[in-house]
Amino acid sequence: MRGRKILLVEDNSSDEALIKRVFSKANVKNEIVTVRDGEEVLEYLFCKGAYHGRNGDDVPRVVFLDLKLPKVDGLEVLKQIKANEKTSLVPVVILTSSREEGDVVEGFKRGANSYVVKPVDAADFNDCIQQLALYWMNLNEPCPLNFWGTEK
Amino acid sequence: MKKIQLNFRTKLGVIVGTMTVGLVLLIVANLVISSNVAWELRKIHNYYVPLIEVGPKLEIQFNGVMRGLQDAVAAHDEEALSATSKLNQTLIENLEKNAEIIYPGQPEKLQELKLALETNYSVAHDVSVRLLHNETGISVVNAMGEMQKVFSHSKNLLEKAILFDEEKLSKAFESVGSAQKTAEELELIISGVCLIIIIILSLWIGRGVLRSLYALTEGFKRFREGDFLTPIPIESDDELGEVAKNANLMSSKIRSLLAELKTTNKELESFSYSVAHDLRAPLRASIGFSNALLEDYSSILPDEAKKMLNQVIISSSKMGELINGLLSLSRITRNPMVVEEVNLSAVAKDVILTLQQGAPERKVLVHIEEGVMVRGDPRLLHVVLANLLGNAWKFTGKSDDAKIDFGKIREGDTDVYFVRDNGAGFDMRYVEKLFGTFQRLHPESEFEGTGIGLATVQRIILRHHGRIWARSEKNKGATFFFSLAVSEGAEV
């Protein structure tokens, strides 16, 4: 049983590879779905465009969201996730390089569940991702699907 | 109705003009009236004064003629009788001489009086002669009756002619008085009208000035508070209106400059955002993958390769630090200043404490002057002292009797703060480069650093309208001086 998927929104393939490496080292078995721009996130979540026909009830357990994304920017994506009934209870963890105060404030205003600045130092980065994997995949109790995701 | 718009020069001109015209009118009226009064008075003088003299004289002469006739008859004196003719002649002559006094411009009346007097005399003379010759009878009685009639007629005329007419005189004086009264009234009216015009004009001008000044005051207050969107209303077309117009032009210029500045700042912000995001990610990748190689393939990598990978990691980390420095530098320039009272001595102590905790093995003799108070942004001033004291700490790292001083001196009328050390110092030939971004005066192998610290410090001092400079001698330590001149509400 691999459990619900993890949605990783990351346009940087290096970061994607590094994050996936840490997750796999941390023994996270859940499938990590990677999308590379803002539009794709929305299409994936709301089963549109390239993801037409995807089962919309298959909501991710957690979304790791980069802010600076091609096409639709991260804060806009966040807003739409939180505005949609089906996805509003998915925890969204902003994982970004920006520690700009404006981004932090705006992120929380729009309902982010956590705001994590990617450490510059690679070792710190590894630690950070490892802790995220531990916390969000082991400690954090997700909201049961049948209470919201399946409800019409 | 079109509002009349005049400038102050014109308005003042109107006031001065009104005053001048009023004054001239007053003078002219005064002249006209006083000459009128004088003329009336002269008339009175010319008419009544001689009459007072001449009247009684004529009456006496007239009576003299009649008495002469009576006396001559009583004395039966023919000679005296004929002498009266001369008296009457004198009377007539006197009458003619004073004709202009008695009957000014009335020759027919004079003729009437003359005739009456002559008739009177001839009749009286005739009767006197008959009486003198002792004539009696009804004809004499008739003649005497005729004489009585003629006498009363002539006497009546004479009395009337020389009558001192009080009513006329008082009327004349009355006319003088009324002329004077008219003059006073006229003067009152003229000065009143002028006064009213002047008051109305002054009020008009005053109101305009007050309105314009009020609008200007309010407008400038708004400008001071940073509201450049609301222009000053143009209350008038005069000089103050011109001031308001120019102030509005200035404010719109400031507004466009501010908008430009905002755009520039926005661009800068997005630039630093890009720096933060885009420059860090590749660094993390190169370090991350180097680490991953070292971890995952440690067993098959030769030592030389591992060394090289470590170099990659060190260089990349270094670049990360540089990026952080640049970001903090740009943040310092961008964020608004919060100006308050700051105890620099306390900040310095705090910084030294942190430095000492970071290197507990070091023995540094630190002296911090007590109670150095300044006005400035506490966060930024902390950055200043952290950098200056940090540098002092760093560059005394190789000496055994390290000394660091912080204090205040007075230079002219400015307070100057200083951080002094007895460390490595620097070559004064390169003092110009000291505050430049990425400028370093020591090799990194000797003293580590990014070359951003002093550039940051200088930016902060400049934002506080202050100055920073340094003095040093190689291997004898360095002293950094700075002044602050931030005023209330000042924002850079």
Short mmCIF file of N, CA and C in Angstrom, two decimals, chain A residues 11-12 14-15 17-18 21 25 66-68 96-100 103 117-123 125-126, chain B residues 269 272-274 276-278 280-285 287-289 291-292 295-296 317 320 324 327 331 334:
data_model
loop_
_atom_site.label_atom_id
_atom_site.label_comp_id
_atom_site.label_asym_id
_atom_site.label_seq_id
_atom_site.Cartn_x
_atom_site.Cartn_y
_atom_site.Cartn_z
N ASP A 11 9.99 23.56 -10.70
CA ASP A 11 10.40 23.70 -12.10
C ASP A 11 11.88 23.43 -12.28
N ASN A 12 12.58 23.29 -11.16
CA ASN A 12 14.02 23.07 -11.25
C ASN A 12 14.31 21.56 -11.13
N SER A 14 17.08 19.95 -10.97
CA SER A 14 18.09 19.57 -9.98
C SER A 14 17.47 19.44 -8.61
N ASP A 15 16.71 20.48 -8.25
CA ASP A 15 16.05 20.43 -6.95
C ASP A 15 15.12 19.23 -6.87
N ALA A 17 15.38 16.38 -8.40
CA ALA A 17 16.16 15.15 -8.21
C ALA A 17 16.67 15.04 -6.79
N LEU A 18 17.16 16.19 -6.24
CA LEU A 18 17.70 16.17 -4.87
C LEU A 18 16.60 15.85 -3.86
N ARG A 21 15.60 12.26 -4.07
CA ARG A 21 16.65 11.41 -3.49
C ARG A 21 16.49 11.34 -1.98
N LYS A 25 15.57 8.19 0.36
CA LYS A 25 16.46 7.80 1.45
C LYS A 25 15.72 7.77 2.78
N ASP A 66 6.57 25.34 -5.03
CA ASP A 66 7.56 26.40 -5.26
C ASP A 66 6.78 27.66 -5.63
N LEU A 67 7.35 28.84 -5.34
CA LEU A 67 6.59 30.07 -5.63
C LEU A 67 6.83 30.59 -7.03
N LYS A 68 8.10 30.56 -7.42
CA LYS A 68 8.40 31.14 -8.73
C LYS A 68 8.27 30.06 -9.78
N THR A 96 10.44 27.18 -1.06
CA THR A 96 10.94 28.15 -2.04
C THR A 96 12.29 28.72 -1.62
N SER A 97 12.95 29.39 -2.53
CA SER A 97 14.21 30.06 -2.20
C SER A 97 13.97 31.44 -1.61
N SER A 98 12.76 31.93 -1.82
CA SER A 98 12.50 33.31 -1.41
C SER A 98 12.20 33.42 0.07
N ARG A 99 12.97 34.31 0.73
CA ARG A 99 12.57 34.62 2.10
C ARG A 99 12.02 36.05 2.17
N GLU A 100 11.59 36.56 1.01
CA GLU A 100 11.00 37.91 0.97
C GLU A 100 9.79 37.93 1.90
N ASP A 103 6.36 37.65 0.33
CA ASP A 103 5.95 36.31 -0.08
C ASP A 103 5.46 35.50 1.11
N VAL A 117 11.83 27.88 3.70
CA VAL A 117 12.82 28.44 2.77
C VAL A 117 13.87 27.38 2.51
N LYS A 118 14.10 27.10 1.24
CA LYS A 118 15.13 26.10 0.90
C LYS A 118 16.47 26.61 1.38
N PRO A 119 17.15 25.91 2.23
CA PRO A 119 18.48 26.38 2.67
C PRO A 119 19.44 26.41 1.49
N VAL A 120 20.34 27.40 1.52
CA VAL A 120 21.31 27.51 0.42
C VAL A 120 22.32 26.38 0.52
N ASP A 121 22.68 26.14 1.75
CA ASP A 121 23.68 25.11 1.96
C ASP A 121 23.08 23.74 1.67
N ALA A 122 23.82 22.95 0.88
CA ALA A 122 23.27 21.67 0.42
C ALA A 122 23.00 20.72 1.58
N ALA A 123 23.88 20.75 2.57
CA ALA A 123 23.68 19.85 3.71
C ALA A 123 22.43 20.24 4.47
N PHE A 125 20.02 21.78 3.22
CA PHE A 125 18.92 21.47 2.33
C PHE A 125 18.48 20.02 2.52
N ASN A 126 19.45 19.14 2.55
CA ASN A 126 19.15 17.73 2.77
C ASN A 126 18.42 17.51 4.09
N GLU B 269 13.37 45.19 -6.71
CA GLU B 269 12.84 44.14 -5.86
C GLU B 269 12.76 42.83 -6.64
N SER B 272 16.17 41.46 -7.09
CA SER B 272 16.75 40.75 -5.95
C SER B 272 16.00 39.44 -5.70
N TYR B 273 14.73 39.44 -6.07
CA TYR B 273 13.97 38.19 -5.97
C TYR B 273 14.59 37.15 -6.89
N SER B 274 14.87 37.62 -8.11
CA SER B 274 15.48 36.70 -9.07
C SER B 274 16.82 36.21 -8.56
N ALA B 276 17.71 35.98 -5.50
CA ALA B 276 17.48 35.04 -4.40
C ALA B 276 17.12 33.66 -4.92
N HIS B 277 16.22 33.67 -5.87
CA HIS B 277 15.69 32.39 -6.31
C HIS B 277 16.57 31.70 -7.35
N ASP B 278 16.89 32.46 -8.36
CA ASP B 278 17.53 31.82 -9.52
C ASP B 278 19.01 31.55 -9.33
N ARG B 280 20.49 30.96 -6.37
CA ARG B 280 20.75 30.01 -5.31
C ARG B 280 20.51 28.56 -5.75
N ALA B 281 19.47 28.41 -6.56
CA ALA B 281 19.10 27.04 -6.93
C ALA B 281 20.24 26.28 -7.62
N PRO B 282 20.89 26.87 -8.62
CA PRO B 282 21.99 26.12 -9.26
C PRO B 282 23.13 25.83 -8.29
N LEU B 283 23.36 26.77 -7.36
CA LEU B 283 24.42 26.56 -6.37
C LEU B 283 24.11 25.34 -5.52
N ARG B 284 22.85 25.33 -5.07
CA ARG B 284 22.43 24.22 -4.23
C ARG B 284 22.57 22.91 -5.00
N ALA B 285 22.24 22.98 -6.28
CA ALA B 285 22.34 21.77 -7.10
C ALA B 285 23.78 21.30 -7.19
N ILE B 287 26.25 21.89 -5.20
CA ILE B 287 26.68 21.36 -3.91
C ILE B 287 25.97 20.03 -3.62
N GLY B 288 24.65 20.07 -3.88
CA GLY B 288 23.85 18.88 -3.57
C GLY B 288 24.33 17.66 -4.33
N PHE B 289 24.57 17.85 -5.62
CA PHE B 289 25.01 16.68 -6.41
C PHE B 289 26.42 16.27 -6.06
N ASN B 291 27.67 16.49 -3.09
CA ASN B 291 27.47 15.73 -1.85
C ASN B 291 26.92 14.34 -2.15
N ALA B 292 25.92 14.34 -3.08
CA ALA B 292 25.31 13.05 -3.43
C ALA B 292 26.36 12.10 -3.99
N GLU B 295 28.48 10.89 -1.17
CA GLU B 295 27.79 9.93 -0.31
C GLU B 295 27.54 8.60 -1.03
N ASP B 296 26.90 8.73 -2.24
CA ASP B 296 26.41 7.52 -2.89
C ASP B 296 27.53 6.72 -3.58
N SER B 317 29.59 27.25 -1.87
CA SER B 317 29.12 27.83 -0.61
C SER B 317 29.52 29.29 -0.52
N GLY B 320 27.30 31.38 -2.39
CA GLY B 320 26.04 31.54 -1.65
C GLY B 320 26.13 32.68 -0.66
N ASN B 324 24.01 36.17 -0.48
CA ASN B 324 23.32 36.62 0.73
C ASN B 324 23.70 38.05 1.09
N LEU B 327 22.05 40.46 -1.20
CA LEU B 327 20.62 40.57 -0.88
C LEU B 327 20.40 41.46 0.33
N ARG B 331 18.44 44.92 0.55
CA ARG B 331 17.33 45.05 1.49
C ARG B 331 17.49 46.31 2.34
N ARG B 334 16.34 49.31 0.58
CA ARG B 334 14.94 49.34 0.19
C ARG B 334 13.96 49.59 1.32
#
